PDB file of C-alpha atoms in Angstrom:
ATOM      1  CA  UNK A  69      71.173  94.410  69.321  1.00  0.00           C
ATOM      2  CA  UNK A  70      69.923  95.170  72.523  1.00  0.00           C
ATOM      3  CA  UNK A  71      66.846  93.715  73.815  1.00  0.00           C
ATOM      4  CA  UNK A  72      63.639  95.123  72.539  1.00  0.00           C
ATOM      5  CA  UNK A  73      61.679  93.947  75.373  1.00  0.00           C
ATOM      6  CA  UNK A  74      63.932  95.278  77.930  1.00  0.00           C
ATOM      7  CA  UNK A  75      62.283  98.068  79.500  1.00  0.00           C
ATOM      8  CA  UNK A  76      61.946  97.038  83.245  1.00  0.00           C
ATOM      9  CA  UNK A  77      62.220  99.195  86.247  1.00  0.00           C
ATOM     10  CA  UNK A  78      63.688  96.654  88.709  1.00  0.00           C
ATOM     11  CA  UNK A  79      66.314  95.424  86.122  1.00  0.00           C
ATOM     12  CA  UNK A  80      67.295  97.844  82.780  1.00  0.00           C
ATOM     13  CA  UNK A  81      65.452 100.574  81.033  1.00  0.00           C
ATOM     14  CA  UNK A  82      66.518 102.003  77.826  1.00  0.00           C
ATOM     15  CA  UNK A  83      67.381 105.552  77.397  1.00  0.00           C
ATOM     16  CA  UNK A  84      64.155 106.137  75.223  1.00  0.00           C
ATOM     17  CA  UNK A  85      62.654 104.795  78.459  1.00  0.00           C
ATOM     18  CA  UNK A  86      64.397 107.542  80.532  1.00  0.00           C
ATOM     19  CA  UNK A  87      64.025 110.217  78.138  1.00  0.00           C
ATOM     20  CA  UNK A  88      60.008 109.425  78.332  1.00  0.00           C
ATOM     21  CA  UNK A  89      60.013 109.009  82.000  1.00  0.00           C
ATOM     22  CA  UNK A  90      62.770 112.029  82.795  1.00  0.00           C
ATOM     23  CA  UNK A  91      60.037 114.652  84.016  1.00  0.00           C
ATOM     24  CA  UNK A  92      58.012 112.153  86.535  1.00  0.00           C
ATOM     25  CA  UNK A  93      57.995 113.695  90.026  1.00  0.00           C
ATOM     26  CA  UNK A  94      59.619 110.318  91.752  1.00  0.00           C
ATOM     27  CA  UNK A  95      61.918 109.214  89.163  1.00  0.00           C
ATOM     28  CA  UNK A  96      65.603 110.175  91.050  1.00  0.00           C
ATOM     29  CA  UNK A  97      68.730 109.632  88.173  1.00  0.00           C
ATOM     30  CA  UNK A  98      72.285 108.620  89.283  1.00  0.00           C
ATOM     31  CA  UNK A  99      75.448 109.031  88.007  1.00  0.00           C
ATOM     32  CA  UNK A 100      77.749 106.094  89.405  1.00  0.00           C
ATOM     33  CA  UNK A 101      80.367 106.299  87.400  1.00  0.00           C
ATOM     34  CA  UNK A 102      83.741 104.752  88.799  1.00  0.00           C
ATOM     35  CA  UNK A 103      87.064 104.096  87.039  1.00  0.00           C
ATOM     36  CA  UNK A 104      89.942 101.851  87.754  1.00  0.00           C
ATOM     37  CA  UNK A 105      92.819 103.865  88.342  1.00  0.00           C
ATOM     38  CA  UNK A 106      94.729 102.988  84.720  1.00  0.00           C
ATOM     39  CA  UNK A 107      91.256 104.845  83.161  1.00  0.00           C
ATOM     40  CA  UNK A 108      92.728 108.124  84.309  1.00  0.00           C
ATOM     41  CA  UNK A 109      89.517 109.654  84.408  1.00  0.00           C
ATOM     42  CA  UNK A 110      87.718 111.438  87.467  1.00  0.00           C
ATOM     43  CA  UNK A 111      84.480 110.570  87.548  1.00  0.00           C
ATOM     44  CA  UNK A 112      83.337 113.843  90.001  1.00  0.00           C
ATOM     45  CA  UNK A 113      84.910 116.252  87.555  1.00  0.00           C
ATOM     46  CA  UNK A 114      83.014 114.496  84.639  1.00  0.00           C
ATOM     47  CA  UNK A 115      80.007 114.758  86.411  1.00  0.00           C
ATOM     48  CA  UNK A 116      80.403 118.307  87.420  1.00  0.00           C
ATOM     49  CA  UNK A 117      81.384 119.198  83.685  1.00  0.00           C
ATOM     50  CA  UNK A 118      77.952 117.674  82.201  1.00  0.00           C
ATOM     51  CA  UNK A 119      75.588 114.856  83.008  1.00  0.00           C
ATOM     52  CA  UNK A 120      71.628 113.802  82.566  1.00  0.00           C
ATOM     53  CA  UNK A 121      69.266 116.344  83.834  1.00  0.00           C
ATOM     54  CA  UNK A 122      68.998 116.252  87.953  1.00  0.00           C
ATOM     55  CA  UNK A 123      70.905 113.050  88.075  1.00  0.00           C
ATOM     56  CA  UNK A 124      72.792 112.846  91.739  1.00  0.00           C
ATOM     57  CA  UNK A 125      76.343 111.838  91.492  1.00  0.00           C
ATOM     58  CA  UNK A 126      77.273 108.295  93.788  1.00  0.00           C
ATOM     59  CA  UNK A 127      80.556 108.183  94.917  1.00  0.00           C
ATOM     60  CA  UNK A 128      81.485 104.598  94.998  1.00  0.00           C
ATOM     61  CA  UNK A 129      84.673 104.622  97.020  1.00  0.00           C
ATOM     62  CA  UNK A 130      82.767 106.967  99.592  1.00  0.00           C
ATOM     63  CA  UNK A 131      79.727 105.345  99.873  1.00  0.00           C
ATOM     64  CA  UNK A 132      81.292 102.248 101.292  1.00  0.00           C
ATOM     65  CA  UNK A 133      82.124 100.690 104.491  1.00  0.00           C
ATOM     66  CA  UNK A 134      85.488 102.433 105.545  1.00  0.00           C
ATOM     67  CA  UNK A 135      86.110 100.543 108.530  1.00  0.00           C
ATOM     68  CA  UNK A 136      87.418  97.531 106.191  1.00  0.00           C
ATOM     69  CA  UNK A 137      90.931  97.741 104.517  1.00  0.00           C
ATOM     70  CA  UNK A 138      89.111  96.102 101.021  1.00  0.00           C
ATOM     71  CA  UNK A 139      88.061  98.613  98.513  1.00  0.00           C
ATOM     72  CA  UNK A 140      84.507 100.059  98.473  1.00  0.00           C
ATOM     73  CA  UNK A 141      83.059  97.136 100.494  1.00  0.00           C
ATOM     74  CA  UNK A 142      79.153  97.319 100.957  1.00  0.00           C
ATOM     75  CA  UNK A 143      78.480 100.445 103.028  1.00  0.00           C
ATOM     76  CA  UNK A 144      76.550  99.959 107.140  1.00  0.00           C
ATOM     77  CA  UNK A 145      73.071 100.622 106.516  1.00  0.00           C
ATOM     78  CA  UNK A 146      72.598 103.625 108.443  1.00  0.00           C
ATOM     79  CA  UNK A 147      75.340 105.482 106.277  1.00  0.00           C
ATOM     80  CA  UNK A 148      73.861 104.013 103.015  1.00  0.00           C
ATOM     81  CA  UNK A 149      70.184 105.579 104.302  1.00  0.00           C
ATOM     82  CA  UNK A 150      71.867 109.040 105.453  1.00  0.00           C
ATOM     83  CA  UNK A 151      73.322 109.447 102.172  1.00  0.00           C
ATOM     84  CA  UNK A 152      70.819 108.823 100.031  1.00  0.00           C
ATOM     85  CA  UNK A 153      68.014 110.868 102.103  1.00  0.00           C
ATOM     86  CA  UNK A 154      71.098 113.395 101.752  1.00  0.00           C
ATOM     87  CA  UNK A 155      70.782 113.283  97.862  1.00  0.00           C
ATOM     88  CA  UNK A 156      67.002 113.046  98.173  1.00  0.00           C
ATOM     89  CA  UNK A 157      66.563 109.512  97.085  1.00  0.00           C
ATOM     90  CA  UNK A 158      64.081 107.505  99.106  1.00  0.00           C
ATOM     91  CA  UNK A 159      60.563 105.696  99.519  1.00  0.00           C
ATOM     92  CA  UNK A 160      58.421 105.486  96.752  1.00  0.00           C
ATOM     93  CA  UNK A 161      61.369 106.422  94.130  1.00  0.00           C
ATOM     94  CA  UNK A 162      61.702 104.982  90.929  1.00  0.00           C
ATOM     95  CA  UNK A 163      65.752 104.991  90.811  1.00  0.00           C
ATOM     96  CA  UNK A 164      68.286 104.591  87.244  1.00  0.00           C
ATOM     97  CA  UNK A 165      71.424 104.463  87.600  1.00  0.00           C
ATOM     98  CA  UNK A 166      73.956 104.952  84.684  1.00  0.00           C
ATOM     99  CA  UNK A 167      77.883 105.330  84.438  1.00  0.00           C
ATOM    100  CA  UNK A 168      80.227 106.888  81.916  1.00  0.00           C
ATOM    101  CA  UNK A 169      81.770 103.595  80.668  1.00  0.00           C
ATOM    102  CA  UNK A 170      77.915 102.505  79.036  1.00  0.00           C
ATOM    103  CA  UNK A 171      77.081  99.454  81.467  1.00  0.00           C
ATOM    104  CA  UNK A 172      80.395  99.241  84.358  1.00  0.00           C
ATOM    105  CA  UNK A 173      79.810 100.494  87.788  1.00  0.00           C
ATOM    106  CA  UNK A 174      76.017 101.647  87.390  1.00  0.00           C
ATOM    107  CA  UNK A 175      75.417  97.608  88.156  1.00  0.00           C
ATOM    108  CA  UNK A 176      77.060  97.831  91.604  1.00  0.00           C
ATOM    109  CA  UNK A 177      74.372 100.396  92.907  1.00  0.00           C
ATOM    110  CA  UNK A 178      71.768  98.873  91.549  1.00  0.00           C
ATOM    111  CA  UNK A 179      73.114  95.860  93.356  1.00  0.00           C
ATOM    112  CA  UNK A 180      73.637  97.960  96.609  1.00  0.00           C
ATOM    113  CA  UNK A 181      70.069  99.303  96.401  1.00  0.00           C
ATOM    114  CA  UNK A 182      68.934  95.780  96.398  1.00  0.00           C
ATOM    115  CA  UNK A 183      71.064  94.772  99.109  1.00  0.00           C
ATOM    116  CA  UNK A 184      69.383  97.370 101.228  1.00  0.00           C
ATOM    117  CA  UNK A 185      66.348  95.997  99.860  1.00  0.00           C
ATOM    118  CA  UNK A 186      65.093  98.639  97.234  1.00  0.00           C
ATOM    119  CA  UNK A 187      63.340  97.009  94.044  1.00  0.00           C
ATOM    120  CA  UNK A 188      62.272  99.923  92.229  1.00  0.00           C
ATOM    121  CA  UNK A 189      65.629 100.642  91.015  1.00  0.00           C
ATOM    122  CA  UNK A 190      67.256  99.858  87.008  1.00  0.00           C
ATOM    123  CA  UNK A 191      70.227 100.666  85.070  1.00  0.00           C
ATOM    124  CA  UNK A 192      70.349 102.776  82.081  1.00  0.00           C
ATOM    125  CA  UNK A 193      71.252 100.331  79.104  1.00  0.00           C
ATOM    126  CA  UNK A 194      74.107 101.761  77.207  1.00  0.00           C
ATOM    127  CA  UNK A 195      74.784 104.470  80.035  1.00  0.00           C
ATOM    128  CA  UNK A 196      76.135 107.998  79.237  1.00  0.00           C
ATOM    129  CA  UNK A 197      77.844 107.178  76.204  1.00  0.00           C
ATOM    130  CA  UNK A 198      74.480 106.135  74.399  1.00  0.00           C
ATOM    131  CA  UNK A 199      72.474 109.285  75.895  1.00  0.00           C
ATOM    132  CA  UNK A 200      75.201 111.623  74.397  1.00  0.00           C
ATOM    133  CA  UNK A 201      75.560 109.459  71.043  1.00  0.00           C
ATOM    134  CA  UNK A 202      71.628 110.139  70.312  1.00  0.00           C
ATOM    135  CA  UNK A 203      72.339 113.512  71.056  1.00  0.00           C
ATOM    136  CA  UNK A 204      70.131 113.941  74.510  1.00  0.00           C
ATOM    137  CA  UNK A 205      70.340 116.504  76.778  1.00  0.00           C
ATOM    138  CA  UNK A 206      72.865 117.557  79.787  1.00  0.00           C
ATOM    139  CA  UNK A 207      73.134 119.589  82.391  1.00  0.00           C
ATOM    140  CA  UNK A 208      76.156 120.851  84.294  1.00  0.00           C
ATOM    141  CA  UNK A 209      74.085 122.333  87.178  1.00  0.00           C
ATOM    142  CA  UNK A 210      73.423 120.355  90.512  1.00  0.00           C
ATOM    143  CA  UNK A 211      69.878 119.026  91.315  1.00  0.00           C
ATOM    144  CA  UNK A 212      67.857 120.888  93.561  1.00  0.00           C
ATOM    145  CA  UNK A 213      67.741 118.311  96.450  1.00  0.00           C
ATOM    146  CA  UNK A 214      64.815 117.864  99.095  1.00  0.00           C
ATOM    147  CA  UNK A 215      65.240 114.757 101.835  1.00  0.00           C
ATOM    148  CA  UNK A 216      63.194 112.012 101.657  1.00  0.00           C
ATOM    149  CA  UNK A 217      63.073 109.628 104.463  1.00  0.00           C
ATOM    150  CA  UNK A 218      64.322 105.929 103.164  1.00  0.00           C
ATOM    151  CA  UNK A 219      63.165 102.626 105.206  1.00  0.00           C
ATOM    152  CA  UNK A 220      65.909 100.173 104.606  1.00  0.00           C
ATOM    153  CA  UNK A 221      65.781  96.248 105.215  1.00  0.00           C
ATOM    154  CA  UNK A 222      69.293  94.764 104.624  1.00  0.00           C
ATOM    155  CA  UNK A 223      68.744  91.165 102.290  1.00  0.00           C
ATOM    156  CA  UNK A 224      71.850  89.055 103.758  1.00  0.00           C
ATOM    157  CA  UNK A 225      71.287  86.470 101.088  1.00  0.00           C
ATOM    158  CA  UNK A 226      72.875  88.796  98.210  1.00  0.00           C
ATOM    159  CA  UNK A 227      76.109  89.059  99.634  1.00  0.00           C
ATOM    160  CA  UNK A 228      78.698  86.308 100.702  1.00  0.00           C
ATOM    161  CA  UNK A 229      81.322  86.249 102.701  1.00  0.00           C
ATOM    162  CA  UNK A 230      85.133  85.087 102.689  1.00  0.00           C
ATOM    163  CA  UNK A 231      84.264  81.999 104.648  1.00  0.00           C
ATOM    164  CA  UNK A 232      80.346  81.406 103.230  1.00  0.00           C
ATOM    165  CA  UNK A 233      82.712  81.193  99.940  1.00  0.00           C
ATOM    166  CA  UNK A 234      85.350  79.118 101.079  1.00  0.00           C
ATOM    167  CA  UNK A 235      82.395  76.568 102.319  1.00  0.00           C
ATOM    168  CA  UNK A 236      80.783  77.377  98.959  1.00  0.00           C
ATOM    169  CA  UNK A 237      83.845  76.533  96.862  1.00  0.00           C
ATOM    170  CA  UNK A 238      84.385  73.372  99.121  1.00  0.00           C
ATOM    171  CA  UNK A 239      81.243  72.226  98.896  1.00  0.00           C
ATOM    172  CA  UNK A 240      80.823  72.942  95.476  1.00  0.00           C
ATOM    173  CA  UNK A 241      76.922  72.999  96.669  1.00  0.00           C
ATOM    174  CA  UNK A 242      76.771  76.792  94.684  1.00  0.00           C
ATOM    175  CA  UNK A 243      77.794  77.822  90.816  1.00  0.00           C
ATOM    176  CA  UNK A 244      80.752  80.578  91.425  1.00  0.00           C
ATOM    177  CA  UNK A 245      80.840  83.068  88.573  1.00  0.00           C
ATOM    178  CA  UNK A 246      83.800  84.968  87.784  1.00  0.00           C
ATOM    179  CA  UNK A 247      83.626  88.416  86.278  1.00  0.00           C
ATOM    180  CA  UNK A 248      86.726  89.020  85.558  1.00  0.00           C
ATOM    181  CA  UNK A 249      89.030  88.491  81.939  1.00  0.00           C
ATOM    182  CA  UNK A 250      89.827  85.598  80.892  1.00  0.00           C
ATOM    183  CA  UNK A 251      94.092  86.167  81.390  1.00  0.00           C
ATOM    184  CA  UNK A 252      93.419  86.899  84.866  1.00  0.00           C
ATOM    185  CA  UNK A 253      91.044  84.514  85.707  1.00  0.00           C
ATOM    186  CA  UNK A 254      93.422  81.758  84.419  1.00  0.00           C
ATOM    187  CA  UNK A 255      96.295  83.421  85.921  1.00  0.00           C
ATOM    188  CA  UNK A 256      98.158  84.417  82.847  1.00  0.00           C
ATOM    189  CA  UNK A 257      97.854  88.432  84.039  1.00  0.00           C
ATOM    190  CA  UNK A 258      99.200  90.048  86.867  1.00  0.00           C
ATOM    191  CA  UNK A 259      96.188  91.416  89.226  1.00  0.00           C
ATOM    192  CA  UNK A 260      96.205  95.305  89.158  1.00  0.00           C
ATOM    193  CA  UNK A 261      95.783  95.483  92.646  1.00  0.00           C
ATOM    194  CA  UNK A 262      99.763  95.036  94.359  1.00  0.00           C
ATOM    195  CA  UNK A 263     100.160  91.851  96.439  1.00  0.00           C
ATOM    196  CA  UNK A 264      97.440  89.970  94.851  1.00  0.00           C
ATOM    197  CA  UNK A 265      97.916  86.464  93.532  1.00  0.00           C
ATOM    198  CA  UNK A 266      96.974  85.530  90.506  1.00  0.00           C
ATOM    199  CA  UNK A 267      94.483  82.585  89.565  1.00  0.00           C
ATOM    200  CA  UNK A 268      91.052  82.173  90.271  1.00  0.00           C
ATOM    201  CA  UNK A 269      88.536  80.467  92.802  1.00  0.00           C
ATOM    202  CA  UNK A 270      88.893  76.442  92.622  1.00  0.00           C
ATOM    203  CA  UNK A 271      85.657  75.394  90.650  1.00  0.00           C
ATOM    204  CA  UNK A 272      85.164  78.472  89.486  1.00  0.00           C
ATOM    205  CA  UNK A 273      83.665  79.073  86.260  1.00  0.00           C
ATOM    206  CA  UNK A 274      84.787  82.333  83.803  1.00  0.00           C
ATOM    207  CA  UNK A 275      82.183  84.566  82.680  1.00  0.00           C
ATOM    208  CA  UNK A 276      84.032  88.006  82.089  1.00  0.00           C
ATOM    209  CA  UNK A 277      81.351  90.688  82.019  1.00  0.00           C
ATOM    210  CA  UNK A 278      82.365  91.870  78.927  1.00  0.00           C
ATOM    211  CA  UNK A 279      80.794  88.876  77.069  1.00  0.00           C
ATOM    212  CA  UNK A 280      76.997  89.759  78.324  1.00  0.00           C
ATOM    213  CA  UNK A 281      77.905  93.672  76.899  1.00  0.00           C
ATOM    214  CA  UNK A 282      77.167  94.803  73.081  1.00  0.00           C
ATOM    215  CA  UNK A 283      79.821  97.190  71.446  1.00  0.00           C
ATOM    216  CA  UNK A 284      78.051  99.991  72.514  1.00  0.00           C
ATOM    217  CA  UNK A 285      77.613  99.209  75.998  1.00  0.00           C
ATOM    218  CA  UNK A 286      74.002  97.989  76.103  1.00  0.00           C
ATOM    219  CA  UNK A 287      73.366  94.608  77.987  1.00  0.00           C
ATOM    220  CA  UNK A 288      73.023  91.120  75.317  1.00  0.00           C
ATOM    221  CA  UNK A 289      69.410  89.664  75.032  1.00  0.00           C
ATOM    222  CA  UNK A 290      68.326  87.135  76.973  1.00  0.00           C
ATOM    223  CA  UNK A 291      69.150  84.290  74.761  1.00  0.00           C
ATOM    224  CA  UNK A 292      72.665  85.517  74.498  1.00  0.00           C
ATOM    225  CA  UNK A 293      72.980  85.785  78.178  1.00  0.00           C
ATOM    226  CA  UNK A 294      71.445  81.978  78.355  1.00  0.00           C
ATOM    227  CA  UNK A 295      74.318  81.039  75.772  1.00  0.00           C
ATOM    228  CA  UNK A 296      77.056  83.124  77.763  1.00  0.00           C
ATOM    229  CA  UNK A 297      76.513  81.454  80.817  1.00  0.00           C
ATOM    230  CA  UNK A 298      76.265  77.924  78.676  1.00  0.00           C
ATOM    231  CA  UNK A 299      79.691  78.483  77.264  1.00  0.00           C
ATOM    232  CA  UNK A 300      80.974  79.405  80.651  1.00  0.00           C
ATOM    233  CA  UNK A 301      80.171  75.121  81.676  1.00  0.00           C
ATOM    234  CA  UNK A 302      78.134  76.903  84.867  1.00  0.00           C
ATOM    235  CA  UNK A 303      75.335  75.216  86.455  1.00  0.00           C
ATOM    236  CA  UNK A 304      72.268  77.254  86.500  1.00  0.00           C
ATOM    237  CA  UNK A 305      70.439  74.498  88.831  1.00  0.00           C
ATOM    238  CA  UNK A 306      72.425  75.641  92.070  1.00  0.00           C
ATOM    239  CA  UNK A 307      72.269  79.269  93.492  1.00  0.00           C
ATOM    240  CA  UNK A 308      75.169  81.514  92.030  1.00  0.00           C
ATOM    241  CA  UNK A 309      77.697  83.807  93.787  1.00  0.00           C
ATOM    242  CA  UNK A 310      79.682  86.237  91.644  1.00  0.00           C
ATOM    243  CA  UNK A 311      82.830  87.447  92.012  1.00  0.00           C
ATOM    244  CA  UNK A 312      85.312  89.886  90.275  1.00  0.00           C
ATOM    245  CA  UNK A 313      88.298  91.692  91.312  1.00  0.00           C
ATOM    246  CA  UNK A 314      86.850  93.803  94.253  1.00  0.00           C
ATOM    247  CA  UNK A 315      82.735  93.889  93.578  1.00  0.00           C
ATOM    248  CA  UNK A 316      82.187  95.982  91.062  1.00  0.00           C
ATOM    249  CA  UNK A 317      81.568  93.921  87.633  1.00  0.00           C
ATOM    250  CA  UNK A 318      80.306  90.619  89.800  1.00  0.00           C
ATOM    251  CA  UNK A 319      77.211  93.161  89.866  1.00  0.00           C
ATOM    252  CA  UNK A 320      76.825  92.676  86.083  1.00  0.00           C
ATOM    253  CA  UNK A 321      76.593  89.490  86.431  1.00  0.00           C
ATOM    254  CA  UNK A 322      74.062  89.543  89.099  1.00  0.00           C
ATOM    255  CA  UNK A 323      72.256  91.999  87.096  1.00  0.00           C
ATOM    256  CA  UNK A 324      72.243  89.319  83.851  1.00  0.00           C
ATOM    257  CA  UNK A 325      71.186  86.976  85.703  1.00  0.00           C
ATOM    258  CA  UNK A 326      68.369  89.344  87.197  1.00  0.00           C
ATOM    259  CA  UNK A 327      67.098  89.507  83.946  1.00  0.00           C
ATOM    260  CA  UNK A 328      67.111  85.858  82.660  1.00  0.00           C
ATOM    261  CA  UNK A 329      64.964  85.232  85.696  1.00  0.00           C
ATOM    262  CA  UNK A 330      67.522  83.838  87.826  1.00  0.00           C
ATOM    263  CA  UNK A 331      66.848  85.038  91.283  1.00  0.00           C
ATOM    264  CA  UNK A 332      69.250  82.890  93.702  1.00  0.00           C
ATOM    265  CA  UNK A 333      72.357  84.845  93.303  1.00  0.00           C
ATOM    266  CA  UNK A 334      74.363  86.877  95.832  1.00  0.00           C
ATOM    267  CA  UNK A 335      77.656  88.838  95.476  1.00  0.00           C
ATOM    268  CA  UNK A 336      80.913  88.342  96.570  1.00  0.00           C
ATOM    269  CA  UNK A 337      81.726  91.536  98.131  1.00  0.00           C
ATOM    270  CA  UNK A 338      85.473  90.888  99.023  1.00  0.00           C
ATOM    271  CA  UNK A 339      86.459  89.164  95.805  1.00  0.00           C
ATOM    272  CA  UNK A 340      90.210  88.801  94.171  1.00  0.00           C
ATOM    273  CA  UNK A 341      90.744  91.962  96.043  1.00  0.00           C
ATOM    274  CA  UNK A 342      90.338  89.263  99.832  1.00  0.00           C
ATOM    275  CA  UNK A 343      90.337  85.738  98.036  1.00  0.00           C
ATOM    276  CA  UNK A 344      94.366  86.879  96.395  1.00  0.00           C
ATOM    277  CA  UNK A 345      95.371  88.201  99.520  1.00  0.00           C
ATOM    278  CA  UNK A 346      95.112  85.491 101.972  1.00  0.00           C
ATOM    279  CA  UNK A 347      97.895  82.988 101.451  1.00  0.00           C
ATOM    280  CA  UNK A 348      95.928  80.359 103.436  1.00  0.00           C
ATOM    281  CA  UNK A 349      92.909  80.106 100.686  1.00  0.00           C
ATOM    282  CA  UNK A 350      93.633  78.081  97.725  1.00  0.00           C
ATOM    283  CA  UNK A 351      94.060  79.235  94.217  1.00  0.00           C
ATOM    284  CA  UNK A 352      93.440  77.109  91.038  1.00  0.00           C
ATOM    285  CA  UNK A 353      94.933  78.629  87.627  1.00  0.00           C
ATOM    286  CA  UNK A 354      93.989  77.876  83.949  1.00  0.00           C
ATOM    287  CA  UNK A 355      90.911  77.375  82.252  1.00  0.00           C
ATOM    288  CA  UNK A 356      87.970  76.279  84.790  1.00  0.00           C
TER     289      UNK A 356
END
């Protein structure tokens, strides 16, 4: 079951939440759906064929910072503000974002918003899939878009580095969460990414996203989140940095740990994708 309680605007709202809420004059919707490339699915096309009434569709891979060589890296701030005032997302908007997988990629904007400092901002529990299983409305026409000036203030201590990590891992001074499956995190599955080692983090501790997800895409409850992270053998006393293959589900973990109250956590935004690629860094394999 999802969580009954859940409706909160800076964490998760349900889609009975969005379908009440849909016609307020500062609620902005957006689609953030993203695929690997195995998925075979194009998330633009499937936006432009049908999706939630005025939602604005962010592009992940464009949004980003293209001056680094690691995919969809945390975008400078002054192209994350010109884009959004582009789509007409700004001050004073209550943001949800959703994706096409039920809860996937929707968590990495909501992370990016709060990177750049925006609070009012949720995901939609269960994403598309739930909207069109209860039979809600869609649109395949583009939302009329008006600018809206955004003030941004970038919070440093959500994102890490390659070498705040390396300390980190050294140190052991922080929990490190790792999104990914449980064959790759040991090592026993080739990366999809060419090049990449396999194996994890050293001290490292596995909490593959899927675990905190129901069947039909909605987040766990709290106390299953609690017992997720209990099973992983992480420490919830020290601040937590979350990692995955390149970003995108360490923001599901953020965002669980968002809603258990856990505040101290910051993102990995380099992930396997850096961490596998450097010889140089050390790798552990196996269970954590």
């Amino acid at each position: 079951m999802a969580d009954a309680t859940l409706d909160d605007p800076k964490t998760l709202v349900s889609t009975d939440w969005l379908a009440a809420h849909i016609k307020d004059p500062d609620l902005r919707i957006i689609d953030a759906s993203w695929y690997m490339a195995d998925a075979e699915r194009d998330a633009a096309a499937e936006y432009a064929a049908g999706h939630i009434p005025n939602a604005r569709f962010f592009d992940i891979d464009d949004i980003s910072d293209h001056r680094s060589e690691l995919p969809h890296m945390a975008p400078p701030v002054e192209k994350f503000m010109s884009r959004m005032r582009a789509m007409g997302v700004g001050d004073g908007h209550q943001v949800v974002v959703y994706d096409g997988s039920g809860l996937f990629s929707a968590a990495r904007v909501w992370w990016l918003f709060r990177l750049m400092g925006k609070t009012d901002v949720a995901v939609l529990d269960g994403g598309l899939p739930k909207w069109k299983a209860e039979g809600r409305a869609l649109s395949d026409m583009p939302p009329v878009v008006r600018d809206r000036h955004m003030t941004v203030s970038r919070q440093n201590q959500m994102v890490r580095d390659v070498t705040q990590v390396a300390r980190a891992a050294k140190l052991g001074d922080h929990t490190i969460l790792d999104a990914r499956g449980p064959a790759r995190f040991k090592g026993e599955a080739p990366e999809p990414r060419e090049g990449m080692r396999s194996g994890h983090i050293p001290g490292a501790h596995n909490l593959f996203f899927g675990d905190l997800l129901n069947e039909n895409g909605t987040m766990k409850t709290k106390a299953e989140i609690h017992a997720a992270i209990e099973t992983s053998g992480a420490d919830l006393g020290k601040p937590v940095i979350t990692t995955c293959g390149s970003g995108v589900t360490a923001a599901i973990l953020c965002l669980a740990l968002e809603r258990i109250g856990k505040t101290d956590h910051a993102l990995y935004d380099g992930s396997w994708s850096e961490w596998g690629m450097y010889d140089d860094l050390p790798i552990a394999t196996g269970a954590a």
